XYZ file of C-alpha atoms in Angstrom:
414
model
C 58.405 -18.132 -3.612
C 58.866 -16.489 -0.256
C 55.932 -16.040 2.082
C 54.901 -12.674 3.390
C 55.592 -11.599 6.931
C 52.589 -12.835 8.879
C 51.419 -14.284 12.187
C 52.420 -17.917 12.879
C 50.459 -20.242 10.622
C 48.375 -23.010 12.090
C 46.218 -25.069 9.712
C 42.577 -24.825 10.614
C 40.868 -27.979 11.899
C 39.155 -30.110 9.280
C 36.530 -32.820 9.196
C 34.824 -32.276 12.486
C 31.358 -33.690 12.992
C 29.603 -30.556 11.754
C 29.267 -30.182 8.015
C 30.224 -26.526 8.038
C 33.725 -27.281 9.289
C 34.338 -29.899 6.605
C 34.566 -27.310 3.862
C 37.805 -26.747 2.023
C 37.933 -22.970 1.835
C 41.018 -22.060 -0.183
C 40.915 -18.449 0.947
C 40.086 -18.821 4.613
C 42.772 -17.189 6.722
C 44.735 -19.448 9.007
C 44.376 -16.819 11.700
C 40.772 -17.943 12.162
C 42.008 -21.110 13.788
C 40.326 -21.482 17.144
C 41.850 -23.571 19.889
C 39.535 -25.537 22.064
C 40.396 -26.958 25.468
C 39.959 -30.697 25.427
C 39.470 -30.942 29.180
C 36.826 -28.592 30.512
C 37.936 -26.321 33.321
C 34.474 -26.474 34.840
C 34.197 -29.532 37.091
C 31.173 -31.752 36.899
C 29.907 -32.363 40.409
C 27.973 -35.386 39.204
C 31.083 -37.146 37.948
C 34.047 -37.558 40.283
C 36.245 -38.979 37.539
C 35.667 -35.953 35.341
C 36.412 -33.617 38.248
C 39.644 -35.448 38.997
C 40.747 -35.301 35.368
C 39.984 -31.597 35.112
C 42.117 -30.782 38.132
C 45.136 -32.672 36.789
C 46.126 -30.240 34.064
C 49.783 -31.296 34.020
C 48.830 -34.898 33.214
C 46.297 -34.233 30.533
C 46.748 -35.811 27.093
C 45.868 -33.821 24.019
C 44.339 -35.235 20.874
C 47.055 -34.531 18.319
C 45.517 -35.468 14.995
C 47.263 -33.884 12.003
C 45.392 -30.661 11.460
C 43.840 -30.204 14.885
C 46.726 -30.038 17.403
C 45.482 -28.076 20.371
C 46.966 -26.402 23.441
C 50.545 -27.266 22.513
C 53.322 -24.838 23.423
C 55.347 -23.198 20.662
C 58.128 -25.566 19.643
C 61.309 -25.482 17.609
C 62.299 -29.071 16.933
C 65.887 -30.141 17.560
C 65.779 -33.881 16.786
C 68.537 -34.564 14.194
C 67.228 -38.014 13.184
C 64.204 -39.357 11.337
C 63.150 -40.901 14.652
C 63.968 -39.604 18.153
C 66.524 -41.811 19.891
C 64.271 -42.510 22.870
C 61.401 -43.648 20.655
C 63.680 -45.847 18.553
C 65.155 -47.557 21.604
C 61.729 -48.068 23.126
C 60.341 -49.605 19.956
C 63.399 -51.855 19.698
C 62.666 -53.196 23.173
C 58.981 -53.691 22.330
C 59.802 -55.233 18.920
C 57.642 -52.511 17.397
C 59.671 -52.043 14.224
C 58.193 -52.064 10.727
C 59.921 -54.306 8.187
C 61.578 -51.243 6.643
C 63.093 -50.258 9.992
C 64.740 -53.559 10.913
C 68.504 -53.744 10.715
C 69.388 -56.939 8.806
C 65.809 -58.088 9.351
C 66.182 -58.160 13.135
C 62.824 -57.149 14.731
C 64.699 -55.946 17.839
C 67.280 -53.752 16.179
C 67.140 -50.642 14.014
C 69.376 -47.678 13.191
C 69.084 -43.895 12.729
C 69.115 -44.467 8.965
C 66.115 -46.825 9.067
C 63.815 -45.878 11.955
C 61.176 -43.245 11.236
C 59.063 -41.542 13.885
C 55.586 -43.036 14.195
C 52.396 -41.008 14.196
C 51.078 -40.522 17.733
C 47.437 -39.619 18.206
C 47.885 -38.426 21.794
C 50.705 -36.185 22.950
C 51.420 -35.514 26.613
C 52.181 -31.854 27.268
C 54.063 -32.802 30.416
C 56.644 -34.937 28.636
C 56.841 -33.150 25.276
C 60.400 -32.024 24.502
C 61.958 -30.076 21.634
C 64.203 -33.091 21.074
C 61.113 -35.176 20.260
C 60.229 -32.937 17.297
C 62.149 -32.827 14.022
C 63.078 -29.465 12.437
C 62.124 -28.617 8.867
C 65.366 -29.791 7.259
C 65.097 -33.218 8.923
C 61.435 -33.478 7.967
C 62.350 -32.793 4.336
C 65.007 -35.502 4.428
C 62.517 -37.894 6.028
C 59.954 -37.180 3.338
C 62.572 -37.828 0.640
C 63.381 -41.152 2.264
C 59.725 -42.193 2.422
C 59.019 -41.186 -1.169
C 61.909 -43.340 -2.364
C 60.215 -46.359 -0.755
C 57.018 -45.980 -2.793
C 58.323 -48.053 -5.709
C 59.720 -50.784 -3.470
C 58.950 -54.264 -4.829
C 60.365 -56.277 -1.942
C 57.010 -56.153 -0.143
C 53.384 -55.908 -1.245
C 52.072 -52.437 -1.923
C 49.693 -52.661 1.032
C 52.712 -53.039 3.355
C 54.594 -50.204 1.649
C 51.554 -47.930 1.734
C 50.786 -48.637 5.378
C 54.306 -47.676 6.454
C 54.573 -44.481 4.378
C 50.997 -43.492 5.262
C 51.688 -43.548 9.009
C 55.100 -41.867 8.834
C 53.800 -39.063 6.600
C 51.110 -38.315 9.155
C 53.899 -37.948 11.693
C 55.673 -35.469 9.403
C 52.525 -33.381 9.133
C 52.135 -33.567 12.892
C 55.635 -32.206 13.502
C 55.069 -29.409 10.975
C 51.821 -28.421 12.650
C 53.300 -28.449 16.153
C 55.972 -25.973 15.035
C 53.599 -23.753 13.009
C 55.879 -23.903 9.958
C 54.228 -22.447 6.859
C 56.930 -21.362 4.397
C 57.036 -22.265 0.723
C 59.176 -25.314 1.518
C 56.211 -26.708 3.447
C 53.977 -26.064 0.436
C 56.256 -28.259 -1.636
C 56.166 -30.967 1.033
C 52.371 -30.957 1.171
C 52.173 -31.196 -2.612
C 54.324 -34.316 -2.496
C 52.191 -35.827 0.254
C 49.003 -35.151 -1.706
C 50.626 -36.862 -4.695
C 51.386 -39.861 -2.513
C 47.754 -40.234 -1.451
C 46.506 -39.908 -5.047
C 48.974 -42.462 -6.417
C 48.283 -44.780 -3.472
C 44.558 -44.661 -4.181
C 45.332 -45.544 -7.790
C 47.514 -48.517 -6.799
C 45.238 -49.775 -4.020
C 42.489 -50.355 -6.603
C 44.675 -53.035 -8.142
C 45.237 -54.812 -4.838
C 43.123 -57.576 -3.400
C 42.648 -58.336 0.257
C 40.222 -58.032 3.113
C 41.648 -54.724 4.357
C 41.942 -52.895 1.016
C 38.584 -51.162 1.455
C 39.643 -49.829 4.853
C 43.034 -48.694 3.541
C 41.368 -46.874 0.640
C 38.885 -45.145 2.932
C 41.585 -43.924 5.327
C 43.819 -42.871 2.452
C 41.033 -40.806 0.901
C 40.309 -39.206 4.269
C 43.935 -38.091 4.636
C 44.022 -36.925 1.020
C 41.153 -34.542 1.688
C 42.768 -33.287 4.907
C 46.123 -32.720 3.211
C 44.420 -30.854 0.348
C 42.587 -28.598 2.801
C 45.805 -27.656 4.551
C 47.615 -27.196 1.235
C 44.987 -24.693 0.062
C 45.451 -22.721 3.279
C 49.215 -22.799 2.802
C 48.844 -21.441 -0.722
C 46.813 -18.559 0.652
C 49.190 -17.916 3.551
C 52.127 -17.628 1.130
C 50.343 -15.714 -1.620
C 51.792 -12.430 -2.819
C 49.667 -10.273 -5.131
C 48.260 -12.346 -8.027
C 51.124 -14.831 -8.071
C 50.486 -18.544 -7.805
C 52.670 -21.558 -7.182
C 53.750 -23.582 -10.197
C 51.435 -26.535 -9.498
C 48.672 -24.680 -7.657
C 46.088 -24.782 -10.470
C 46.471 -28.531 -10.907
C 46.095 -29.165 -7.178
C 42.933 -27.052 -7.096
C 41.558 -29.117 -9.990
C 41.899 -32.260 -7.861
C 39.121 -31.098 -5.543
C 36.764 -30.664 -8.502
C 37.606 -34.081 -9.935
C 37.096 -35.738 -6.556
C 33.424 -34.767 -6.922
C 33.040 -37.378 -9.652
C 32.888 -39.942 -6.865
C 29.616 -39.844 -4.941
C 31.433 -41.122 -1.834
C 33.708 -38.073 -1.851
C 31.055 -35.460 -2.577
C 29.917 -35.365 1.051
C 33.350 -34.444 2.403
C 33.051 -30.717 1.764
C 30.765 -27.901 0.728
C 29.031 -27.839 -2.642
C 31.215 -26.924 -5.597
C 29.129 -23.876 -6.430
C 29.994 -22.390 -3.020
C 33.583 -23.623 -3.113
C 34.214 -21.947 -6.479
C 33.470 -18.548 -4.913
C 36.628 -18.812 -2.809
C 38.934 -19.871 -5.646
C 41.122 -17.010 -6.966
C 40.045 -15.865 -10.425
C 43.432 -16.546 -12.033
C 43.157 -20.177 -10.907
C 39.581 -20.473 -12.162
C 40.820 -19.353 -15.589
C 43.653 -21.887 -15.698
C 43.816 -24.754 -18.198
C 43.786 -27.301 -15.365
C 40.618 -25.936 -13.799
C 38.926 -25.591 -17.187
C 39.675 -29.261 -17.880
C 38.337 -30.375 -14.485
C 35.077 -28.449 -14.890
C 34.664 -29.786 -18.423
C 35.151 -33.393 -17.299
C 32.696 -32.900 -14.452
C 30.122 -31.490 -16.888
C 30.563 -34.419 -19.307
C 30.123 -36.829 -16.414
C 26.965 -35.190 -15.086
C 25.395 -34.976 -18.560
C 26.333 -38.515 -19.565
C 28.543 -37.522 -22.527
C 30.507 -40.748 -22.288
C 32.533 -40.399 -25.495
C 33.659 -36.871 -24.681
C 34.428 -37.900 -21.099
C 36.641 -40.843 -22.046
C 38.477 -39.285 -24.974
C 39.029 -35.912 -23.292
C 40.464 -37.687 -20.272
C 42.851 -39.648 -22.471
C 44.014 -36.628 -24.443
C 44.172 -33.878 -21.812
C 44.422 -35.262 -18.254
C 47.665 -35.195 -16.333
C 48.637 -38.486 -14.751
C 47.499 -37.388 -11.295
C 44.203 -36.124 -12.698
C 43.743 -39.470 -14.431
C 44.389 -41.334 -11.167
C 41.460 -39.443 -9.605
C 39.191 -39.838 -12.638
C 39.904 -43.536 -13.153
C 37.198 -44.986 -10.829
C 34.546 -43.065 -12.778
C 35.655 -44.416 -16.168
C 34.030 -47.808 -15.604
C 30.835 -46.046 -14.548
C 30.840 -44.037 -17.766
C 31.615 -47.162 -19.799
C 28.643 -48.918 -18.220
C 26.453 -46.017 -19.351
C 27.864 -46.337 -22.895
C 27.143 -50.086 -22.962
C 23.589 -49.399 -21.802
C 23.047 -46.770 -24.532
C 24.417 -49.068 -27.230
C 22.314 -51.988 -26.033
C 19.008 -50.138 -25.741
C 19.568 -47.727 -28.619
C 20.752 -50.190 -31.269
C 18.798 -52.146 -33.860
C 18.308 -55.790 -33.000
C 19.102 -57.061 -36.541
C 22.389 -55.093 -36.476
C 24.685 -56.193 -33.608
C 27.400 -53.706 -32.592
C 31.001 -54.697 -33.497
C 33.193 -55.093 -30.417
C 36.125 -53.585 -32.301
C 34.206 -50.327 -32.722
C 33.068 -50.513 -29.108
C 36.657 -51.001 -27.939
C 37.684 -47.787 -29.737
C 34.729 -45.930 -28.260
C 35.482 -47.108 -24.715
C 39.273 -47.102 -25.186
C 39.641 -50.722 -24.071
C 41.211 -53.852 -25.474
C 38.674 -55.895 -27.427
C 39.071 -58.854 -25.060
C 38.409 -56.506 -22.125
C 35.272 -55.186 -23.833
C 33.934 -58.715 -24.095
C 34.692 -59.351 -20.418
C 33.161 -55.991 -19.468
C 29.951 -56.824 -21.359
C 29.739 -60.232 -19.688
C 30.211 -58.645 -16.253
C 27.288 -56.377 -17.135
C 25.053 -59.368 -17.941
C 25.329 -59.086 -21.732
C 26.272 -61.879 -24.109
C 28.555 -61.429 -27.109
C 28.603 -63.439 -30.334
C 30.983 -64.309 -33.168
C 30.093 -64.239 -36.861
C 31.287 -66.638 -39.556
C 34.405 -64.535 -40.189
C 35.415 -64.594 -36.541
C 34.422 -61.014 -35.746
C 33.002 -60.330 -32.276
C 29.701 -58.520 -31.891
C 27.392 -57.311 -29.161
C 23.760 -58.224 -29.914
C 21.560 -55.293 -28.888
C 18.164 -55.109 -27.170
C 19.249 -57.660 -24.573
C 17.097 -57.621 -21.433
C 19.757 -59.106 -19.154
C 21.729 -55.892 -18.647
C 22.589 -55.396 -14.978
C 24.436 -52.806 -12.911
C 26.271 -54.722 -10.152
C 25.685 -53.388 -6.667
C 28.645 -51.259 -5.720
C 29.785 -50.975 -9.330
C 32.223 -53.031 -11.368
C 35.281 -53.668 -9.212
C 37.391 -55.385 -11.845
C 40.098 -53.131 -13.227
C 39.883 -52.330 -16.942
C 42.738 -49.963 -17.894
C 42.273 -47.057 -20.242
C 44.009 -48.023 -23.458
C 46.391 -45.115 -23.868
C 50.009 -44.969 -24.963
C 50.233 -41.497 -23.421
C 49.495 -42.733 -19.899
C 51.802 -45.710 -20.315
C 54.689 -43.267 -20.776
C 53.747 -41.252 -17.691
C 55.898 -41.470 -14.607
C 55.405 -39.331 -11.511
C 58.260 -38.555 -9.154
C 57.213 -37.600 -5.639
């Protein structure tokens, strides 16, 4: 789909300290982007250091986070490699090479086929060159290279994620500096959003002291990438046409509101829905997302679990997954308090209700403070009316997969 002739696109800044700027408006024009000078031109007579910094405009450094690059000149990148030669040579000298960038494992040697430009939070206007920025075709090749690393088994997923995470931010940075907004960029952002969703899914299965931090940062970048993607959809929209995957990517924002930690990252859904094009609101993907959200809010645990299994795409399931245990805990509570004490609930029936293996149901009940029993025929049961039911602080962190042959056959290619 070709974009319309329009002013240069610059994604609007996201996630500033004010709540109003954290909204993901799908229809907000990119032309509303407002640049803001980082260094004030008005000297502060009470602070000599501030005055000195303000007068040294040529030496100022600009905060160059992904979607908020400010005061940069218009660029057309000319770097033909995944990493500029000067940066690669410098990082070779400093032994600042990731394991994926080392030639034959040598921490002091890399190659143009291995080194990938790192994300840089501060960019000096004085030294910025076109040769430091990669053009669109090189950025696409770099993204292809990174996506192929996602299934690497040579290193732990945390290591793989950390490398791809940083280098994808650098790709977005180069795109933003050049104000590129064509449909090819839309496709790139869709792939990067997929990466963050799948990473969040895989990080839940990892253990380590830094997993919580990795998950938090990954979710933060997911929301930023989604915000920019929605603006790109709007910038490239012609008439009532939509991109092939647009409805599904809009549904992600709705499903992210299942998690209470994510709900504060944007405006309320009722306001957000007003900006969503009507043809997207009427899509199957958006109808599914709204239905799942309604089941979750109303506590319809059976409908929630079974509708997810039968209708969710794999990426939608990856977002919904953390809420499944929460819904299962509600189901266990209803069965425990609503059952008859003389009639314990069969674990086999409970496993079908919760879509879990029977052994996992028993473990799940024990984690929730409930005891199970076995009858004379060897059948497992859950005695009801137990007073030991607990809801662990922070939720149940142990992973209990959704028993589904459909999801087992899913495979997502970035």
